[in-house]
Each structure stands twice: as structure tokens, then as C-alpha cells.
């Protein structure tokens, strides 16, 4: 697969939001819009903001993008403040949202596991799609479409999004092969509070967070 990242000018910084009340409570949040950050989640966002400020300096020339989820927007607000950038100028795009969990969304992991069996692949730490949820192939299609539109950005960009959807986006931008079990290119997982940077289809981990790994 040709890396979609080759279509994008400059660098794409992909940040995973901080811990939320759902993460702390062991609940599946998926595309649920309003799950606020915990104090640990705010600390994750602060750490990303400080590290990015050290790497990029004040007011870097970045186009800001975010999932519409409150947790991503909260994280972006803190990062943007550290970078002296205007949060209000961010592009909010539904295609950057987390995997759709269907009828499993909002439920406790333990309850879903008791009913349907394991929902996390222990080898890859990927979520099993719900029977009425979103497939990984569908995630790849929507984040790939976003990348096509983001190609018009004038230079570098910062994207704040989620654990599963960011793994697929990173896979798309780096041209990883399609995982036959999931039907999409999927990068390795990163903890909450991490930032990857991709340029010309090549990824580096700019910041390795200290948060959890589940969506």
C-alpha cells in the first residue's frame, strides 16, 4: 500500500487524548462524545503540551485538527495554550472520531465480556468490533478520506484523536500492510498522552505517554 502520508505536506503530529472518566471506570466509550478528562488526563495533556512546546517553540506554524469528542477537544485546548495557538481556529472533523462501538458503547468492559467474551485482543490490544459497531475497514476509509482533504493544509498539522482510530490513521499514513484479521492497516498501540509524528510516510514517536492503552 502506498503511504497516504506521502500526500501530506510537512509533518503530521498525531496526539492521543488523556485519560477520561470512562477509561478510569473501565467503560467502553468509542464514539460517545462527552466523556471528560480525569485529573490524570489533564496531566497527560499538560505533559504533551510542555513537550511539544520544547520541541516546536512558541506559535509554531501548525494547522490544528481534532475529533469532535470532548476529551480530544479538552486535550487540544491545553496543548494549544502551551503552544500559544488559537484553539478556536482548530478544524473539528467527525472522521477523526473513535471506533463506533454500537450497543457496547458506554457499557462496562466486565459486563460486555460476561455477555460476549473477550473484547480486547491480548496480542494486539485492539478492540473487537461490536456486532452492530464499526469495522476497522470503515475506520481506514474515513481517516484516509480525511488525509486526502488535509493535503491542502499549508504545512505541518497537529491532530488530536483516539487510541484505535489513531492506530488506523498511523497505519494508513505509513503504508502498513492490511491486517487480514481486521481489514485495515494498523500501527502499534501507544499509551494515552503519546504523540507520533509522520513525515513522508515515516513515523517517529515524539512523546511516549504514561496513560493506559484501552479505548
PDB file of C-alpha atoms in Angstrom:
ATOM      1  CA  UNK A   1       0.000   0.000   0.000  1.00  0.00           C
ATOM      2  CA  UNK A   2       1.325   3.442  -0.906  1.00  0.00           C
ATOM      3  CA  UNK A   3       1.528   5.602   2.248  1.00  0.00           C
ATOM      4  CA  UNK A   4      -1.188   8.253   2.265  1.00  0.00           C
ATOM      5  CA  UNK A   5       1.314  10.294   4.259  1.00  0.00           C
ATOM      6  CA  UNK A   6       3.143  10.974   1.000  1.00  0.00           C
ATOM      7  CA  UNK A   7       0.134  13.085   0.006  1.00  0.00           C
ATOM      8  CA  UNK A   8       0.566  15.361   3.032  1.00  0.00           C
ATOM      9  CA  UNK A   9       2.999  18.246   3.108  1.00  0.00           C
ATOM     10  CA  UNK A  10       5.325  18.603   6.048  1.00  0.00           C
ATOM     11  CA  UNK A  11       4.807  16.730   9.298  1.00  0.00           C
ATOM     12  CA  UNK A  12       1.680  15.285  10.841  1.00  0.00           C
ATOM     13  CA  UNK A  13       1.740  15.210  14.650  1.00  0.00           C
ATOM     14  CA  UNK A  14      -0.850  12.740  15.981  1.00  0.00           C
ATOM     15  CA  UNK A  15      -1.678  13.052  19.680  1.00  0.00           C
ATOM     16  CA  UNK A  16      -3.765  10.637  21.736  1.00  0.00           C
ATOM     17  CA  UNK A  17      -6.033  12.356  24.263  1.00  0.00           C
ATOM     18  CA  UNK A  18      -5.546  11.985  28.022  1.00  0.00           C
ATOM     19  CA  UNK A  19      -7.324   9.591  30.362  1.00  0.00           C
ATOM     20  CA  UNK A  20     -11.094  10.026  30.769  1.00  0.00           C
ATOM     21  CA  UNK A  21     -13.655   9.120  33.402  1.00  0.00           C
ATOM     22  CA  UNK A  22     -14.701   6.198  31.194  1.00  0.00           C
ATOM     23  CA  UNK A  23     -11.119   4.927  30.955  1.00  0.00           C
ATOM     24  CA  UNK A  24     -10.766   5.141  34.728  1.00  0.00           C
ATOM     25  CA  UNK A  25     -14.118   3.422  35.225  1.00  0.00           C
ATOM     26  CA  UNK A  26     -13.319   0.640  32.734  1.00  0.00           C
ATOM     27  CA  UNK A  27     -16.140   1.502  30.385  1.00  0.00           C
ATOM     28  CA  UNK A  28     -16.179   1.281  26.579  1.00  0.00           C
ATOM     29  CA  UNK A  29     -16.524   4.808  25.226  1.00  0.00           C
ATOM     30  CA  UNK A  30     -15.911   4.509  21.475  1.00  0.00           C
ATOM     31  CA  UNK A  31     -17.754   7.285  19.646  1.00  0.00           C
ATOM     32  CA  UNK A  32     -19.506   8.585  22.789  1.00  0.00           C
ATOM     33  CA  UNK A  33     -18.973  12.313  22.557  1.00  0.00           C
ATOM     34  CA  UNK A  34     -18.811  13.645  26.111  1.00  0.00           C
ATOM     35  CA  UNK A  35     -16.522  11.730  28.458  1.00  0.00           C
ATOM     36  CA  UNK A  36     -14.406  14.323  30.284  1.00  0.00           C
ATOM     37  CA  UNK A  37     -10.773  14.026  31.274  1.00  0.00           C
ATOM     38  CA  UNK A  38      -9.745  12.919  34.741  1.00  0.00           C
ATOM     39  CA  UNK A  39      -7.049  14.738  36.707  1.00  0.00           C
ATOM     40  CA  UNK A  40      -4.613  12.186  35.277  1.00  0.00           C
ATOM     41  CA  UNK A  41      -5.957  13.010  31.813  1.00  0.00           C
ATOM     42  CA  UNK A  42      -5.307  16.708  32.312  1.00  0.00           C
ATOM     43  CA  UNK A  43      -1.783  15.807  33.437  1.00  0.00           C
ATOM     44  CA  UNK A  44      -1.291  13.814  30.225  1.00  0.00           C
ATOM     45  CA  UNK A  45      -2.399  16.823  28.182  1.00  0.00           C
ATOM     46  CA  UNK A  46      -0.121  19.151  30.166  1.00  0.00           C
ATOM     47  CA  UNK A  47       2.846  16.851  29.586  1.00  0.00           C
ATOM     48  CA  UNK A  48       2.176  16.735  25.844  1.00  0.00           C
ATOM     49  CA  UNK A  49       1.811  20.497  25.710  1.00  0.00           C
ATOM     50  CA  UNK A  50       5.058  21.125  27.552  1.00  0.00           C
ATOM     51  CA  UNK A  51       6.978  18.586  25.474  1.00  0.00           C
ATOM     52  CA  UNK A  52       5.631  19.964  22.197  1.00  0.00           C
ATOM     53  CA  UNK A  53       6.478  23.494  23.289  1.00  0.00           C
ATOM     54  CA  UNK A  54      10.044  22.357  23.963  1.00  0.00           C
ATOM     55  CA  UNK A  55      10.247  20.710  20.537  1.00  0.00           C
ATOM     56  CA  UNK A  56       8.355  23.240  18.414  1.00  0.00           C
ATOM     57  CA  UNK A  57       8.707  26.543  20.245  1.00  0.00           C
ATOM     58  CA  UNK A  58       6.074  29.256  20.578  1.00  0.00           C
ATOM     59  CA  UNK A  59       3.319  29.705  17.989  1.00  0.00           C
ATOM     60  CA  UNK A  60       4.549  27.045  15.519  1.00  0.00           C
ATOM     61  CA  UNK A  61       3.036  27.042  12.043  1.00  0.00           C
ATOM     62  CA  UNK A  62       0.566  24.200  12.612  1.00  0.00           C
ATOM     63  CA  UNK A  63      -2.911  23.528  11.292  1.00  0.00           C
ATOM     64  CA  UNK A  64      -4.910  22.210  14.258  1.00  0.00           C
ATOM     65  CA  UNK A  65      -7.297  19.272  13.824  1.00  0.00           C
ATOM     66  CA  UNK A  66      -9.421  17.430  16.370  1.00  0.00           C
ATOM     67  CA  UNK A  67     -12.014  14.745  16.764  1.00  0.00           C
ATOM     68  CA  UNK A  68     -15.318  16.296  17.898  1.00  0.00           C
ATOM     69  CA  UNK A  69     -15.198  14.318  21.166  1.00  0.00           C
ATOM     70  CA  UNK A  70     -14.964  16.465  24.267  1.00  0.00           C
ATOM     71  CA  UNK A  71     -11.944  14.535  25.533  1.00  0.00           C
ATOM     72  CA  UNK A  72      -9.997  15.354  22.363  1.00  0.00           C
ATOM     73  CA  UNK A  73     -11.068  18.999  22.419  1.00  0.00           C
ATOM     74  CA  UNK A  74     -10.103  19.340  26.092  1.00  0.00           C
ATOM     75  CA  UNK A  75      -6.710  17.835  25.352  1.00  0.00           C
ATOM     76  CA  UNK A  76      -6.219  20.142  22.383  1.00  0.00           C
ATOM     77  CA  UNK A  77      -7.153  23.193  24.453  1.00  0.00           C
ATOM     78  CA  UNK A  78      -4.324  22.517  26.891  1.00  0.00           C
ATOM     79  CA  UNK A  79      -1.788  21.711  24.177  1.00  0.00           C
ATOM     80  CA  UNK A  80      -2.774  24.803  22.183  1.00  0.00           C
ATOM     81  CA  UNK A  81      -2.319  27.013  25.255  1.00  0.00           C
ATOM     82  CA  UNK A  82       1.217  25.695  25.729  1.00  0.00           C
ATOM     83  CA  UNK A  83       1.958  26.354  22.060  1.00  0.00           C
ATOM     84  CA  UNK A  84       0.403  29.854  22.031  1.00  0.00           C
ATOM     85  CA  UNK A  85      -2.030  28.740  19.343  1.00  0.00           C
ATOM     86  CA  UNK A  86      -5.728  29.578  18.995  1.00  0.00           C
ATOM     87  CA  UNK A  87      -7.920  26.610  19.964  1.00  0.00           C
ATOM     88  CA  UNK A  88     -10.863  28.338  18.281  1.00  0.00           C
ATOM     89  CA  UNK A  89      -9.120  28.036  14.936  1.00  0.00           C
ATOM     90  CA  UNK A  90      -8.986  24.246  15.043  1.00  0.00           C
ATOM     91  CA  UNK A  91     -10.691  22.140  12.391  1.00  0.00           C
ATOM     92  CA  UNK A  92     -13.119  19.677  14.011  1.00  0.00           C
ATOM     93  CA  UNK A  93     -13.742  16.607  11.876  1.00  0.00           C
ATOM     94  CA  UNK A  94     -16.050  13.661  12.550  1.00  0.00           C
ATOM     95  CA  UNK A  95     -13.741  11.395  10.558  1.00  0.00           C
ATOM     96  CA  UNK A  96     -11.189  11.592  13.392  1.00  0.00           C
ATOM     97  CA  UNK A  97     -13.646  10.109  15.918  1.00  0.00           C
ATOM     98  CA  UNK A  98     -13.006   6.868  17.791  1.00  0.00           C
ATOM     99  CA  UNK A  99     -14.255   3.457  16.640  1.00  0.00           C
ATOM    100  CA  UNK A 100     -18.045   3.164  16.779  1.00  0.00           C
ATOM    101  CA  UNK A 101     -18.917   0.618  19.472  1.00  0.00           C
ATOM    102  CA  UNK A 102     -22.613   0.214  18.661  1.00  0.00           C
ATOM    103  CA  UNK A 103     -24.652  -1.276  21.506  1.00  0.00           C
ATOM    104  CA  UNK A 104     -21.475  -1.919  23.517  1.00  0.00           C
ATOM    105  CA  UNK A 105     -20.731   1.790  23.791  1.00  0.00           C
ATOM    106  CA  UNK A 106     -20.897   3.158  27.320  1.00  0.00           C
ATOM    107  CA  UNK A 107     -21.092  -0.259  28.954  1.00  0.00           C
ATOM    108  CA  UNK A 108     -18.607  -1.660  31.457  1.00  0.00           C
ATOM    109  CA  UNK A 109     -15.939  -3.898  29.945  1.00  0.00           C
ATOM    110  CA  UNK A 110     -16.732  -6.592  32.515  1.00  0.00           C
ATOM    111  CA  UNK A 111     -20.414  -6.696  31.568  1.00  0.00           C
ATOM    112  CA  UNK A 112     -19.678  -6.981  27.846  1.00  0.00           C
ATOM    113  CA  UNK A 113     -17.054  -9.665  28.446  1.00  0.00           C
ATOM    114  CA  UNK A 114     -19.512 -11.652  30.572  1.00  0.00           C
ATOM    115  CA  UNK A 115     -22.040 -11.484  27.759  1.00  0.00           C
ATOM    116  CA  UNK A 116     -19.923 -11.735  24.605  1.00  0.00           C
ATOM    117  CA  UNK A 117     -16.494 -12.980  25.652  1.00  0.00           C
ATOM    118  CA  UNK A 118     -13.160 -11.129  25.403  1.00  0.00           C
ATOM    119  CA  UNK A 119     -13.337  -7.762  23.655  1.00  0.00           C
ATOM    120  CA  UNK A 120      -9.599  -6.984  23.668  1.00  0.00           C
ATOM    121  CA  UNK A 121      -7.124  -8.966  21.595  1.00  0.00           C
ATOM    122  CA  UNK A 122      -4.249  -9.663  24.059  1.00  0.00           C
ATOM    123  CA  UNK A 123      -1.698  -9.843  21.238  1.00  0.00           C
ATOM    124  CA  UNK A 124      -2.530  -6.525  19.588  1.00  0.00           C
ATOM    125  CA  UNK A 125      -4.570  -4.743  22.302  1.00  0.00           C
ATOM    126  CA  UNK A 126      -7.171  -3.981  19.625  1.00  0.00           C
ATOM    127  CA  UNK A 127     -10.850  -3.836  20.451  1.00  0.00           C
ATOM    128  CA  UNK A 128     -13.095  -6.466  18.942  1.00  0.00           C
ATOM    129  CA  UNK A 129     -15.761  -4.666  16.862  1.00  0.00           C
ATOM    130  CA  UNK A 130     -19.251  -4.956  18.297  1.00  0.00           C
ATOM    131  CA  UNK A 131     -21.756  -6.899  16.151  1.00  0.00           C
ATOM    132  CA  UNK A 132     -23.501  -3.620  15.335  1.00  0.00           C
ATOM    133  CA  UNK A 133     -20.379  -1.483  15.596  1.00  0.00           C
ATOM    134  CA  UNK A 134     -17.859  -0.063  13.155  1.00  0.00           C
ATOM    135  CA  UNK A 135     -15.349  -2.216  11.287  1.00  0.00           C
ATOM    136  CA  UNK A 136     -11.677  -1.360  11.047  1.00  0.00           C
ATOM    137  CA  UNK A 137     -12.011  -1.155   7.289  1.00  0.00           C
ATOM    138  CA  UNK A 138     -14.573   1.596   7.714  1.00  0.00           C
ATOM    139  CA  UNK A 139     -12.231   3.480  10.041  1.00  0.00           C
ATOM    140  CA  UNK A 140      -9.459   3.227   7.442  1.00  0.00           C
ATOM    141  CA  UNK A 141     -11.795   4.630   4.770  1.00  0.00           C
ATOM    142  CA  UNK A 142     -12.809   7.643   6.818  1.00  0.00           C
ATOM    143  CA  UNK A 143      -9.350   8.565   8.140  1.00  0.00           C
ATOM    144  CA  UNK A 144      -7.945   8.054   4.656  1.00  0.00           C
ATOM    145  CA  UNK A 145     -10.552  10.460   3.297  1.00  0.00           C
ATOM    146  CA  UNK A 146      -9.554  12.953   5.985  1.00  0.00           C
ATOM    147  CA  UNK A 147      -5.914  12.655   4.889  1.00  0.00           C
ATOM    148  CA  UNK A 148      -6.922  13.440   1.332  1.00  0.00           C
ATOM    149  CA  UNK A 149      -8.604  16.657   2.462  1.00  0.00           C
ATOM    150  CA  UNK A 150      -5.784  17.571   4.863  1.00  0.00           C
ATOM    151  CA  UNK A 151      -3.408  17.549   1.906  1.00  0.00           C
ATOM    152  CA  UNK A 152      -4.488  21.148   1.304  1.00  0.00           C
ATOM    153  CA  UNK A 153      -3.024  22.253   4.640  1.00  0.00           C
ATOM    154  CA  UNK A 154      -0.225  24.779   4.039  1.00  0.00           C
ATOM    155  CA  UNK A 155       2.334  22.879   6.123  1.00  0.00           C
ATOM    156  CA  UNK A 156       2.579  20.883   9.332  1.00  0.00           C
ATOM    157  CA  UNK A 157      -0.503  19.819  11.280  1.00  0.00           C
ATOM    158  CA  UNK A 158      -1.382  18.632  14.789  1.00  0.00           C
ATOM    159  CA  UNK A 159      -4.198  16.086  15.127  1.00  0.00           C
ATOM    160  CA  UNK A 160      -5.758  15.152  18.481  1.00  0.00           C
ATOM    161  CA  UNK A 161      -7.760  11.933  18.409  1.00  0.00           C
ATOM    162  CA  UNK A 162      -8.165   8.475  19.925  1.00  0.00           C
ATOM    163  CA  UNK A 163      -6.468   5.160  20.642  1.00  0.00           C
ATOM    164  CA  UNK A 164      -7.994   2.911  17.987  1.00  0.00           C
ATOM    165  CA  UNK A 165      -8.680   5.434  15.235  1.00  0.00           C
ATOM    166  CA  UNK A 166      -5.192   6.931  15.582  1.00  0.00           C
ATOM    167  CA  UNK A 167      -3.641   3.482  15.179  1.00  0.00           C
ATOM    168  CA  UNK A 168      -5.503   3.084  11.897  1.00  0.00           C
ATOM    169  CA  UNK A 169      -4.604   6.598  10.725  1.00  0.00           C
ATOM    170  CA  UNK A 170      -0.947   5.975  11.522  1.00  0.00           C
ATOM    171  CA  UNK A 171      -1.157   2.709   9.595  1.00  0.00           C
ATOM    172  CA  UNK A 172      -2.695   4.481   6.603  1.00  0.00           C
ATOM    173  CA  UNK A 173      -0.154   7.332   6.639  1.00  0.00           C
ATOM    174  CA  UNK A 174       2.830   4.980   6.873  1.00  0.00           C
ATOM    175  CA  UNK A 175       1.562   2.499   4.296  1.00  0.00           C
ATOM    176  CA  UNK A 176       1.429  -0.531   6.576  1.00  0.00           C
ATOM    177  CA  UNK A 177       0.025  -3.741   5.077  1.00  0.00           C
ATOM    178  CA  UNK A 178      -3.608  -4.567   5.718  1.00  0.00           C
ATOM    179  CA  UNK A 179      -4.029  -6.787   8.759  1.00  0.00           C
ATOM    180  CA  UNK A 180      -6.013  -9.768   7.430  1.00  0.00           C
ATOM    181  CA  UNK A 181      -7.817 -10.212  10.744  1.00  0.00           C
ATOM    182  CA  UNK A 182      -9.084  -6.635  10.819  1.00  0.00           C
ATOM    183  CA  UNK A 183      -9.159  -5.500   7.201  1.00  0.00           C
ATOM    184  CA  UNK A 184      -7.115  -2.340   7.765  1.00  0.00           C
ATOM    185  CA  UNK A 185      -3.509  -1.173   8.196  1.00  0.00           C
ATOM    186  CA  UNK A 186      -2.964  -0.769  11.943  1.00  0.00           C
ATOM    187  CA  UNK A 187       0.062   0.675  13.739  1.00  0.00           C
ATOM    188  CA  UNK A 188       1.234  -0.474  17.144  1.00  0.00           C
ATOM    189  CA  UNK A 189      -0.602   0.911  20.150  1.00  0.00           C
ATOM    190  CA  UNK A 190       0.636   3.889  22.144  1.00  0.00           C
ATOM    191  CA  UNK A 191      -0.446   4.904  25.653  1.00  0.00           C
ATOM    192  CA  UNK A 192      -2.618   7.923  26.319  1.00  0.00           C
ATOM    193  CA  UNK A 193      -0.607  11.113  26.259  1.00  0.00           C
ATOM    194  CA  UNK A 194       1.601   9.944  23.369  1.00  0.00           C
ATOM    195  CA  UNK A 195       2.405  11.857  20.199  1.00  0.00           C
ATOM    196  CA  UNK A 196       3.634  10.288  16.955  1.00  0.00           C
ATOM    197  CA  UNK A 197       4.990  12.382  14.095  1.00  0.00           C
ATOM    198  CA  UNK A 198       4.850  11.228  10.470  1.00  0.00           C
ATOM    199  CA  UNK A 199       6.676  12.801   7.523  1.00  0.00           C
ATOM    200  CA  UNK A 200       6.866  11.302   4.012  1.00  0.00           C
ATOM    201  CA  UNK A 201       5.317   8.076   5.281  1.00  0.00           C
ATOM    202  CA  UNK A 202       7.887   7.553   8.056  1.00  0.00           C
ATOM    203  CA  UNK A 203       6.842   7.601  11.704  1.00  0.00           C
ATOM    204  CA  UNK A 204       8.728   8.568  14.846  1.00  0.00           C
ATOM    205  CA  UNK A 205       7.428   8.591  18.404  1.00  0.00           C
ATOM    206  CA  UNK A 206       7.874  12.161  19.571  1.00  0.00           C
ATOM    207  CA  UNK A 207       6.339  11.692  23.039  1.00  0.00           C
ATOM    208  CA  UNK A 208       5.631   8.423  24.821  1.00  0.00           C
ATOM    209  CA  UNK A 209       2.770   8.951  27.234  1.00  0.00           C
ATOM    210  CA  UNK A 210       2.173   7.402  30.626  1.00  0.00           C
ATOM    211  CA  UNK A 211      -1.560   6.667  30.357  1.00  0.00           C
ATOM    212  CA  UNK A 212      -3.477   3.484  29.701  1.00  0.00           C
ATOM    213  CA  UNK A 213      -3.875   1.608  26.476  1.00  0.00           C
ATOM    214  CA  UNK A 214      -7.587   0.880  26.092  1.00  0.00           C
ATOM    215  CA  UNK A 215     -10.132   2.907  24.145  1.00  0.00           C
TER     216      UNK A 215
END
